[in-house]
Short mmCIF file of C-alpha atoms in Angstrom, two decimals:
data_model
loop_
_atom_site.label_atom_id
_atom_site.label_comp_id
_atom_site.label_asym_id
_atom_site.label_seq_id
_atom_site.Cartn_x
_atom_site.Cartn_y
_atom_site.Cartn_z
CA MET A 16 22.36 -23.34 -1.00
CA SER A 17 22.14 -26.31 -3.55
CA SER A 18 24.60 -26.28 -6.61
CA ALA A 19 21.36 -25.97 -8.96
CA SER A 20 20.38 -22.94 -7.17
CA HIS A 21 23.87 -21.56 -7.03
CA ASP A 22 24.01 -22.06 -11.10
CA VAL A 23 20.69 -20.14 -11.50
CA LEU A 24 21.90 -17.22 -9.38
CA ARG A 25 24.84 -17.09 -11.77
CA PHE A 26 22.56 -15.85 -14.61
CA ILE A 27 21.02 -12.76 -12.37
CA PRO A 28 22.24 -9.60 -13.88
CA SER A 29 24.01 -6.92 -11.65
CA PHE A 30 21.63 -4.85 -9.87
CA ASN A 31 22.61 -1.69 -11.73
CA ARG A 32 21.51 -3.20 -14.66
CA VAL A 33 17.92 -4.46 -13.35
CA LEU A 34 17.77 -0.60 -12.15
CA LEU A 35 18.62 0.78 -15.89
CA VAL A 36 15.75 -2.16 -17.43
CA SER A 37 13.53 -0.78 -15.03
CA ALA A 38 13.98 3.05 -15.56
CA LEU A 39 14.10 2.37 -19.31
CA LEU A 40 10.87 0.36 -19.26
CA ARG A 41 9.13 3.03 -17.32
CA ILE A 42 10.27 5.98 -19.58
CA ALA A 43 9.20 4.09 -22.58
CA LEU A 44 5.94 3.43 -21.16
CA ILE A 45 5.11 7.17 -20.19
CA LEU A 46 6.34 8.18 -23.84
CA TYR A 47 3.81 5.59 -25.00
CA SER A 48 1.10 6.66 -22.64
CA GLU A 49 1.36 10.21 -24.53
CA TRP A 50 1.01 8.59 -28.09
CA HIS A 51 -1.79 6.25 -26.74
CA ASP A 52 -3.66 9.06 -25.33
CA ALA A 53 -3.41 11.27 -28.32
CA HIS A 54 -4.82 8.57 -30.46
CA SER A 55 -7.45 6.41 -28.30
CA VAL A 56 -10.77 7.09 -26.75
CA VAL A 57 -9.73 4.65 -24.16
CA LYS A 58 -6.87 6.29 -22.36
CA TYR A 59 -3.81 4.67 -20.94
CA THR A 60 -3.57 7.13 -18.07
CA ASP A 61 -5.40 6.57 -15.01
CA VAL A 62 -8.40 9.09 -14.18
CA ASP A 63 -6.99 9.71 -11.18
CA TYR A 64 -3.86 11.34 -12.67
CA ARG A 65 -5.86 13.89 -14.38
CA VAL A 66 -7.74 14.85 -10.94
CA PHE A 67 -4.10 15.28 -9.54
CA SER A 68 -3.08 17.37 -12.20
CA ASP A 69 -6.37 19.66 -12.32
CA ALA A 70 -5.78 19.88 -8.39
CA ALA A 71 -2.34 21.36 -9.13
CA ARG A 72 -3.85 23.61 -11.41
CA PHE A 73 -6.32 25.03 -9.12
CA VAL A 74 -3.68 25.69 -6.66
CA LEU A 75 -1.29 27.59 -9.11
CA HIS A 76 -4.20 29.55 -10.65
CA PRO A 77 -6.40 31.28 -7.77
CA SER A 78 -9.54 32.96 -8.61
CA PRO A 79 -12.20 34.54 -6.82
CA GLU A 80 -14.19 31.26 -7.08
CA ASN A 81 -11.23 29.14 -6.19
CA HIS A 82 -8.97 30.12 -3.04
CA ALA A 83 -7.75 28.52 -0.17
CA GLN A 84 -10.27 28.78 2.59
CA GLY A 85 -7.97 28.41 5.47
CA PRO A 86 -6.74 31.57 7.72
CA LEU A 87 -3.39 31.75 5.81
CA GLY A 88 -4.87 30.95 2.46
CA ALA A 89 -5.41 34.59 1.55
CA LEU A 90 -2.18 35.82 2.72
CA LEU A 91 -0.40 32.98 0.40
CA HIS A 92 -2.71 33.68 -2.53
CA VAL A 93 -3.03 29.90 -3.60
CA GLY A 94 -5.82 28.13 -4.91
CA ASP A 95 -7.79 25.44 -3.42
CA PRO A 96 -7.13 21.86 -4.91
CA TYR A 97 -10.43 20.85 -3.82
CA THR A 98 -12.10 22.91 -6.18
CA ARG A 99 -11.74 19.92 -8.24
CA ALA A 100 -14.21 17.34 -7.91
CA THR A 101 -13.28 14.10 -6.19
CA TYR A 102 -9.85 15.30 -5.30
CA ARG A 103 -9.38 13.76 -1.68
CA TYR A 104 -5.99 13.64 -0.92
CA THR A 105 -3.38 15.67 0.80
CA PRO A 106 -2.66 19.22 -0.83
CA LEU A 107 1.02 18.26 -0.78
CA LEU A 108 0.25 15.90 -3.66
CA ALA A 109 -1.15 18.88 -5.49
CA LEU A 110 1.95 20.69 -4.75
CA LEU A 111 4.26 18.02 -5.91
CA LEU A 112 2.50 18.03 -9.52
CA ILE A 113 2.72 21.81 -9.78
CA PRO A 114 5.52 21.22 -12.33
CA ASN A 115 2.97 19.53 -14.56
CA GLU A 116 1.63 22.87 -15.12
CA LEU A 117 5.07 24.69 -15.59
CA LEU A 118 7.01 21.90 -17.23
CA HIS A 119 5.42 19.01 -18.90
CA PRO A 120 2.11 17.42 -18.39
CA SER A 121 3.79 14.09 -17.62
CA PHE A 122 6.14 15.12 -15.16
CA GLY A 123 4.09 13.26 -12.20
CA LYS A 124 4.37 10.23 -13.94
CA TYR A 125 8.04 10.69 -14.08
CA LEU A 126 8.05 11.46 -10.44
CA PHE A 127 6.22 8.52 -9.61
CA ALA A 128 8.49 6.31 -11.49
CA GLY A 129 11.23 7.61 -9.93
CA CYS A 130 9.86 6.58 -6.66
CA ASP A 131 9.34 3.21 -8.10
CA ILE A 132 13.19 2.86 -8.70
CA LEU A 133 14.05 4.54 -5.27
CA ALA A 134 11.83 2.11 -3.72
CA GLY A 135 13.73 -0.93 -5.13
CA ILE A 136 17.24 0.60 -4.14
CA LEU A 137 15.66 0.66 -0.45
CA MET A 138 14.37 -2.99 -0.89
CA TYR A 139 18.02 -3.70 -1.92
CA GLN A 140 19.70 -2.21 0.90
CA LEU A 141 17.46 -3.53 3.28
CA LEU A 142 17.92 -7.40 2.05
CA VAL A 143 21.78 -7.15 1.57
CA SER A 144 22.51 -5.24 4.77
CA ILE A 145 19.89 -6.24 7.23
CA ILE A 146 17.56 -9.24 6.09
CA LEU A 147 19.73 -11.81 4.23
CA PRO A 148 22.56 -11.53 6.66
CA SER A 149 20.15 -12.28 9.60
CA ILE A 150 18.94 -15.55 8.14
CA THR A 151 21.21 -18.75 9.12
CA PRO A 152 20.68 -22.01 7.49
CA ALA A 153 18.72 -24.48 9.25
CA ARG A 154 21.90 -27.06 9.37
CA PRO A 155 25.56 -26.22 8.60
CA PRO A 156 26.56 -27.04 5.03
CA ASP A 157 28.41 -30.40 4.61
CA PRO A 158 32.20 -29.59 4.23
CA LYS A 159 32.49 -32.77 2.45
CA SER A 160 30.35 -31.75 -0.35
CA ALA A 161 32.21 -31.05 -3.50
CA SER A 162 29.47 -29.05 -5.07
CA GLN A 163 29.23 -26.58 -2.07
CA VAL A 164 33.01 -26.22 -2.01
CA ALA A 165 33.19 -25.69 -5.56
CA GLY A 166 30.34 -23.08 -5.17
CA THR A 167 32.06 -21.40 -2.30
CA ASP A 168 35.24 -20.87 -4.62
CA ARG A 169 33.56 -19.64 -7.32
CA GLU A 170 31.41 -16.77 -5.43
CA SER A 171 31.66 -15.19 -2.03
CA HIS A 172 28.71 -15.47 0.44
CA THR A 173 28.11 -11.85 -0.13
CA ASP A 174 27.92 -12.08 -3.87
CA VAL A 175 25.40 -14.77 -3.30
CA GLN A 176 23.26 -12.52 -1.15
CA GLN A 177 23.46 -9.65 -3.79
CA ARG A 178 22.18 -11.71 -6.43
CA VAL A 179 19.43 -13.09 -4.29
CA ALA A 180 18.58 -9.55 -3.10
CA THR A 181 18.64 -8.54 -6.90
CA ALA A 182 16.36 -11.42 -8.00
CA LEU A 183 13.79 -10.42 -5.33
CA VAL A 184 13.99 -6.81 -6.34
CA SER A 185 13.69 -7.72 -9.81
CA ALA A 186 10.26 -9.39 -9.27
CA HIS A 187 8.95 -6.25 -7.76
CA LEU A 188 10.44 -3.78 -10.20
CA LEU A 189 9.37 -5.72 -13.24
CA SER A 190 6.18 -6.98 -12.34
CA PRO A 191 3.43 -5.38 -14.37
CA LEU A 192 1.20 -4.56 -11.39
CA VAL A 193 3.78 -1.97 -10.21
CA PHE A 194 5.09 -0.52 -13.23
CA THR A 195 1.70 0.01 -15.10
CA ILE A 196 0.14 1.78 -12.05
CA SER A 197 3.03 4.37 -11.77
CA THR A 198 3.42 5.00 -15.41
CA ARG A 199 -0.27 5.37 -15.52
CA GLY A 200 -0.12 8.00 -12.93
CA SER A 201 -1.31 6.52 -9.84
CA SER A 202 0.54 8.14 -6.66
CA GLU A 203 0.71 4.88 -4.79
CA ALA A 204 4.68 4.68 -5.41
CA VAL A 205 5.11 7.97 -3.31
CA LEU A 206 3.54 6.31 -0.40
CA ALA A 207 5.09 2.95 -0.99
CA LEU A 208 8.57 5.26 -0.71
CA PHE A 209 7.28 6.66 2.54
CA VAL A 210 6.52 3.46 4.02
CA LEU A 211 9.82 1.69 3.13
CA LEU A 212 11.84 4.49 4.35
CA THR A 213 9.83 4.07 7.78
CA LEU A 214 10.60 0.38 7.70
CA TYR A 215 14.15 1.17 7.05
CA CYS A 216 14.49 3.31 9.93
CA ALA A 217 12.61 0.96 12.06
CA LEU A 218 14.78 -2.05 11.23
CA LYS A 219 18.00 0.26 11.83
CA GLY A 220 16.80 1.04 15.24
CA ARG A 221 16.45 4.79 14.26
CA TRP A 222 13.06 5.09 15.84
CA ASN A 223 12.99 8.89 16.26
CA VAL A 224 13.29 9.25 12.25
CA ALA A 225 10.95 6.32 11.89
CA ALA A 226 8.63 7.91 14.05
CA VAL A 227 8.64 11.17 12.02
CA LEU A 228 8.29 9.06 8.95
CA LEU A 229 5.35 7.39 9.92
CA GLY A 230 3.38 10.67 10.78
CA LEU A 231 4.25 11.59 7.26
CA SER A 232 2.90 8.27 5.89
CA THR A 233 -0.33 8.65 7.76
CA HIS A 234 -0.92 12.13 6.71
CA TRP A 235 -0.25 11.19 3.12
CA LYS A 236 -2.72 8.28 3.49
CA ILE A 237 -4.42 7.16 7.00
CA TYR A 238 -3.87 3.47 6.75
CA PRO A 239 -0.09 3.32 7.59
CA PHE A 240 -0.94 4.16 11.35
CA VAL A 241 -1.65 0.60 12.13
CA TYR A 242 2.04 0.01 11.96
CA GLY A 243 2.70 2.40 15.01
CA VAL A 244 1.05 -0.61 17.23
CA ALA A 245 3.90 -3.27 15.71
CA CYS A 246 6.67 -0.31 16.39
CA LEU A 247 5.56 0.37 19.91
CA GLY A 248 5.32 -3.45 20.68
CA VAL A 249 9.06 -3.75 19.50
CA ILE A 250 10.21 -0.68 21.05
CA GLY A 251 8.84 -1.61 24.40
CA SER A 252 10.15 -5.47 24.26
CA GLU A 253 13.70 -3.79 23.55
CA GLY A 254 13.68 -2.23 26.68
CA ALA A 255 11.12 -4.63 28.81
CA VAL A 256 12.01 -5.72 32.47
CA GLY A 257 10.09 -8.44 33.89
CA ARG A 258 7.45 -10.80 32.97
CA GLY A 259 3.68 -11.23 33.04
CA TRP A 260 1.04 -8.84 32.70
CA LYS A 261 3.18 -6.33 34.80
CA GLY A 262 6.23 -6.64 32.56
CA PHE A 263 3.99 -6.29 29.42
CA LEU A 264 2.26 -3.28 30.39
CA ARG A 265 5.68 -1.94 31.13
CA SER A 266 6.76 -2.64 27.88
CA VAL A 267 3.61 -1.01 26.40
CA VAL A 268 3.74 2.17 28.68
CA ASN A 269 7.11 3.69 29.10
CA TRP A 270 9.16 6.86 28.14
CA ARG A 271 10.45 5.27 24.65
CA THR A 272 6.96 3.97 23.25
CA PHE A 273 5.43 7.57 24.66
CA ARG A 274 8.47 9.39 22.76
CA PHE A 275 7.88 7.45 19.57
CA GLY A 276 4.07 8.30 19.90
CA LEU A 277 4.49 11.51 20.75
CA LEU A 278 7.03 12.30 17.60
CA SER A 279 4.81 10.68 15.21
CA GLY A 280 1.55 11.99 16.60
CA ALA A 281 2.93 15.34 16.23
CA THR A 282 4.41 15.00 12.98
CA PHE A 283 0.76 14.03 11.69
CA LEU A 284 -0.78 16.81 13.90
CA ALA A 285 1.65 19.30 12.48
CA LEU A 286 1.20 18.55 9.02
CA GLY A 287 -2.70 18.59 9.25
CA LEU A 288 -2.78 21.98 11.07
CA ALA A 289 -0.36 23.51 8.18
CA MET A 290 -3.00 22.10 5.82
CA TYR A 291 -5.89 23.24 7.49
CA ALA A 292 -4.25 26.91 8.17
CA ILE A 293 -3.87 27.11 4.48
CA TRP A 294 -6.89 25.42 3.11
CA GLY A 295 -9.25 24.90 6.12
CA TYR A 296 -12.17 23.00 5.91
CA PRO A 297 -12.22 21.32 2.75
CA PHE A 298 -9.03 19.72 3.57
CA LEU A 299 -10.20 18.46 6.81
CA TYR A 300 -13.26 17.14 5.22
CA GLU A 301 -12.25 15.68 1.64
CA SER A 302 -8.93 14.08 3.15
CA TYR A 303 -10.60 12.48 6.31
CA LEU A 304 -14.05 13.05 7.27
CA TYR A 305 -15.54 12.21 3.70
CA HIS A 306 -14.07 8.62 4.17
CA LEU A 307 -15.97 8.04 7.37
CA HIS A 308 -19.35 7.90 6.21
CA ARG A 309 -18.66 7.19 2.60
CA LEU A 310 -21.13 4.82 1.05
CA ASP A 311 -19.28 3.15 -1.90
CA HIS A 312 -22.05 0.93 -3.64
CA ARG A 313 -20.14 0.71 -6.73
CA HIS A 314 -18.61 -2.97 -7.22
CA ASN A 315 -15.20 -3.76 -6.09
CA PHE A 316 -13.51 -6.73 -4.60
CA SER A 317 -14.99 -6.12 -0.83
CA PRO A 318 -18.30 -8.18 -0.16
CA TYR A 319 -19.22 -4.86 1.52
CA PHE A 320 -20.25 -3.09 -1.80
CA TYR A 321 -23.41 -5.57 -2.00
CA LEU A 322 -24.95 -4.71 1.44
CA ILE A 323 -24.40 -1.05 0.74
CA TYR A 324 -25.82 -1.47 -2.62
CA LEU A 325 -28.90 -3.16 -1.32
CA THR A 326 -29.66 -0.35 1.31
CA TYR A 327 -28.20 2.63 -0.82
CA PRO A 328 -31.06 5.31 -0.79
CA SER A 329 -32.11 6.38 -4.16
CA ALA A 330 -32.39 10.17 -5.31
CA PHE A 331 -35.85 9.83 -4.34
CA SER A 332 -35.47 8.32 -0.97
CA THR A 333 -32.64 10.38 0.36
CA ALA A 334 -34.54 12.45 3.01
CA ASP A 335 -36.17 9.59 4.18
CA ALA A 336 -32.80 7.85 4.70
CA ALA A 337 -32.77 8.65 8.55
CA ASP A 338 -35.84 6.52 8.79
CA LEU A 339 -34.33 3.52 7.64
CA PRO A 340 -34.77 0.40 9.87
CA ILE A 341 -32.18 -0.71 12.25
CA TRP A 342 -30.89 -3.49 10.32
CA ARG A 343 -30.63 -1.49 7.04
CA THR A 344 -28.86 1.39 9.04
CA LEU A 345 -26.29 -1.26 10.60
CA LEU A 346 -25.40 -2.69 7.04
CA ARG A 347 -24.79 0.83 5.74
CA SER A 348 -22.97 1.66 8.53
CA PRO A 349 -18.99 2.20 8.65
CA LEU A 350 -18.56 0.33 11.52
CA THR A 351 -19.80 -2.77 9.94
CA SER A 352 -16.31 -2.77 8.19
CA PHE A 353 -14.25 -0.83 10.33
CA VAL A 354 -14.58 -2.92 13.40
CA PRO A 355 -13.53 -6.32 12.23
CA GLN A 356 -11.06 -4.51 9.93
CA MET A 357 -9.31 -2.55 12.59
CA THR A 358 -9.29 -5.63 15.43
CA LEU A 359 -7.40 -7.50 12.82
CA ALA A 360 -5.12 -5.04 11.51
CA LEU A 361 -4.28 -3.58 15.06
CA GLY A 362 -4.70 -7.08 17.00
CA THR A 363 -2.15 -8.74 14.44
CA GLY A 364 0.37 -5.81 15.06
CA LEU A 365 0.01 -6.26 18.77
CA LEU A 366 0.45 -9.92 18.67
CA LEU A 367 3.24 -10.32 16.25
CA GLY A 368 5.10 -6.90 16.63
CA ARG A 369 7.48 -7.91 19.51
CA ARG A 370 10.95 -8.31 17.72
CA ARG A 371 12.71 -5.70 15.26
CA ASN A 372 13.25 -8.78 13.06
CA ASP A 373 9.45 -9.63 12.69
CA LEU A 374 8.35 -5.99 11.76
CA VAL A 375 8.47 -7.11 7.84
CA PHE A 376 6.35 -9.87 8.54
CA THR A 377 4.09 -8.01 10.91
CA TRP A 378 3.57 -5.19 8.60
CA PHE A 379 2.72 -7.58 5.74
CA VAL A 380 0.04 -9.41 7.85
CA GLN A 381 -1.45 -6.02 9.23
CA THR A 382 -1.65 -4.67 5.39
CA PHE A 383 -2.90 -7.72 4.05
CA VAL A 384 -5.80 -8.10 6.52
CA PHE A 385 -6.66 -4.14 6.29
CA VAL A 386 -6.94 -4.45 2.34
CA VAL A 387 -8.93 -7.82 2.45
CA PHE A 388 -11.35 -6.60 5.12
CA ASN A 389 -11.50 -2.67 3.68
CA LYS A 390 -15.04 -1.81 2.61
CA VAL A 391 -13.52 -0.70 -0.75
CA CYS A 392 -10.68 -2.56 -2.44
CA THR A 393 -9.39 -2.24 -5.87
CA SER A 394 -6.17 -3.69 -7.60
CA GLN A 395 -3.90 -0.94 -6.79
CA TYR A 396 -4.52 -1.75 -3.11
CA PHE A 397 -2.94 -4.85 -3.49
CA LEU A 398 0.35 -2.98 -3.66
CA TRP A 399 0.14 -2.00 -0.23
CA TYR A 400 1.14 -5.68 0.76
CA THR A 401 2.70 -7.18 -2.15
CA LEU A 402 5.26 -4.23 -1.25
CA PHE A 403 6.79 -6.32 1.61
CA LEU A 404 7.13 -9.57 -0.52
CA PRO A 405 10.71 -9.22 -1.64
CA LEU A 406 11.75 -8.59 1.81
CA LEU A 407 9.51 -11.33 3.42
CA ILE A 408 10.08 -14.43 1.00
CA PRO A 409 13.57 -14.73 2.26
CA GLN A 410 12.13 -15.68 5.65
CA LEU A 411 9.42 -17.95 4.45
CA SER A 412 9.92 -21.79 4.65
CA ILE A 413 7.20 -22.88 1.90
CA SER A 414 7.89 -25.44 -0.66
CA ARG A 415 7.86 -24.39 -4.48
CA ARG A 416 4.80 -26.35 -5.01
CA ARG A 417 2.70 -24.90 -2.19
CA ALA A 418 4.09 -21.24 -3.15
CA LEU A 419 2.56 -21.78 -6.71
CA LEU A 420 -0.66 -23.12 -5.36
CA TYR A 421 -0.69 -19.80 -2.99
CA LEU A 422 -0.12 -17.75 -6.06
CA GLY A 423 -2.68 -19.60 -8.10
CA VAL A 424 -5.55 -19.06 -5.52
CA TRP A 425 -4.57 -15.27 -5.12
CA ILE A 426 -4.59 -14.84 -9.01
CA GLY A 427 -7.68 -17.31 -9.76
CA THR A 428 -9.87 -15.84 -6.87
CA GLN A 429 -9.25 -12.27 -8.69
CA ALA A 430 -9.89 -13.66 -12.26
CA LEU A 431 -12.97 -15.34 -10.98
CA TRP A 432 -14.02 -12.09 -9.79
CA LEU A 433 -13.21 -9.98 -12.60
CA SER A 434 -15.20 -12.68 -15.08
CA GLU A 435 -18.26 -11.73 -13.17
CA ALA A 436 -17.60 -7.90 -13.16
CA TYR A 437 -17.07 -7.84 -16.66
CA LYS A 438 -21.02 -9.19 -17.27
CA LEU A 439 -22.12 -6.22 -15.23
CA GLU A 440 -19.84 -3.73 -16.54
CA PHE A 441 -19.48 -4.17 -20.21
CA LEU A 442 -22.57 -6.52 -20.90
CA GLY A 443 -24.91 -4.90 -18.62
CA GLN A 444 -26.23 -7.97 -16.87
CA ASN A 445 -27.94 -8.31 -13.44
CA VAL A 446 -25.21 -10.41 -11.87
CA PHE A 447 -24.88 -8.47 -8.53
CA PHE A 448 -25.79 -11.47 -6.43
CA GLY A 449 -23.09 -13.59 -8.36
CA LEU A 450 -20.45 -10.87 -8.23
CA TRP A 451 -20.88 -10.93 -4.30
CA VAL A 452 -20.44 -14.39 -4.14
CA HIS A 453 -17.30 -14.19 -6.08
CA SER A 454 -16.44 -11.43 -3.63
CA LEU A 455 -16.74 -13.81 -0.80
CA ILE A 456 -14.61 -16.26 -2.48
CA TYR A 457 -12.03 -13.65 -3.12
CA VAL A 458 -12.08 -12.92 0.42
CA ILE A 459 -11.96 -16.85 1.71
CA GLY A 460 -9.31 -17.53 -0.73
CA ASN A 461 -7.31 -14.44 0.39
CA CYS A 462 -7.52 -15.55 4.00
CA TRP A 463 -6.36 -19.25 3.33
CA VAL A 464 -3.41 -17.69 1.26
CA LEU A 465 -2.65 -15.37 4.18
CA ALA A 466 -2.84 -18.40 6.91
CA GLY A 467 -0.41 -20.52 4.93
CA ILE A 468 2.32 -17.60 4.79
CA MET A 469 1.73 -16.92 8.35
CA ASP A 470 2.36 -20.98 8.71
CA GLY A 471 5.56 -20.35 6.77
CA TYR A 472 7.16 -17.68 8.39
CA ALA A 473 10.17 -19.07 10.22
CA ARG A 474 10.47 -17.03 13.52
#
């Protein structure tokens, strides 16, 4: 490490101070949200938070029109969270937010903010205990360098690693994208914590616990199941014997990979069966089946929205939807986005996930392509892959100039899209085609950024 970089690290505060500032910032924003929502027509609180809170209220107060529809629902005498329109999440989220009714309406926001802080602690532990110690310099330091000798005298190597870890985690905890989403009441922080716990156990080689956590994460929101492919590749490679296609086959299909898949699948299935036993078909439909045939023609970063918009049946032609031409049916089909998305997300996991040290990089790439090629993409989805950046950055060999270029393209493509979306949403202009072109630019720009990150990864 250069003396200039060493001097900069000296100004990094302790990790405990960063946690304190992060916690106070979130508390202040939650308190402000209560005042803001009481005095403004435009609310600070996310509409999803009101959906979660209403679902928790329905669970807590059953009635003849609102009751759990599963076999055990009547015995437990609980309400149905899916009575609340647009609630399409696991009932566990509604159960977590029952204190919104019993204690305080902002309890859920404090819970999500707390998950942010715990995620930051996990990131720090991963960096100082696994990631940073595993990184060796490209060449040994020159013992004749006086500045390096002086730097070594001033602080130990461990202290430097702790300061680097603190700086990286601070970039996440103090990111406006992160703290605004959790304090507005989005539940993404809970899933982020589950994913980081899964990664922590995987990097520690605690595969049984990792399998259970992966099943829990997938139950909470379906996309983390793609990480299972990379985990299976790592588990198989660690115990692989032989080369060629036979060796590859033995690395994929063996008792260790079977046990991981069985534990993960059993956890997901057990949670699903428990939820179905209490809440019945509404749980199955709203949490999973709805997303298979969902037609989201509202504008979002994904270019697929325009294809669906052009072929979306109006209220007067819904009955004739089955008679649509084949090309229009294909454009509206979930397979149009699902096939390339899953091919890339699972394919990168299979190709890149062969070593435990590569899991952070592999999961980042898998999540990135999953989000970019998803048929619905909003800003909060970016958290799914930016979550891994503090852990991945130390493993990248990218110049500062190129890193700033990647950041500029990533932000610039979003700003370009938002400028066009503003014309549609607030000015009422017919700019659907232009917005679609900007969505394509967003995809191309993000793919270019991902290619640069992949090229800069030091395997």
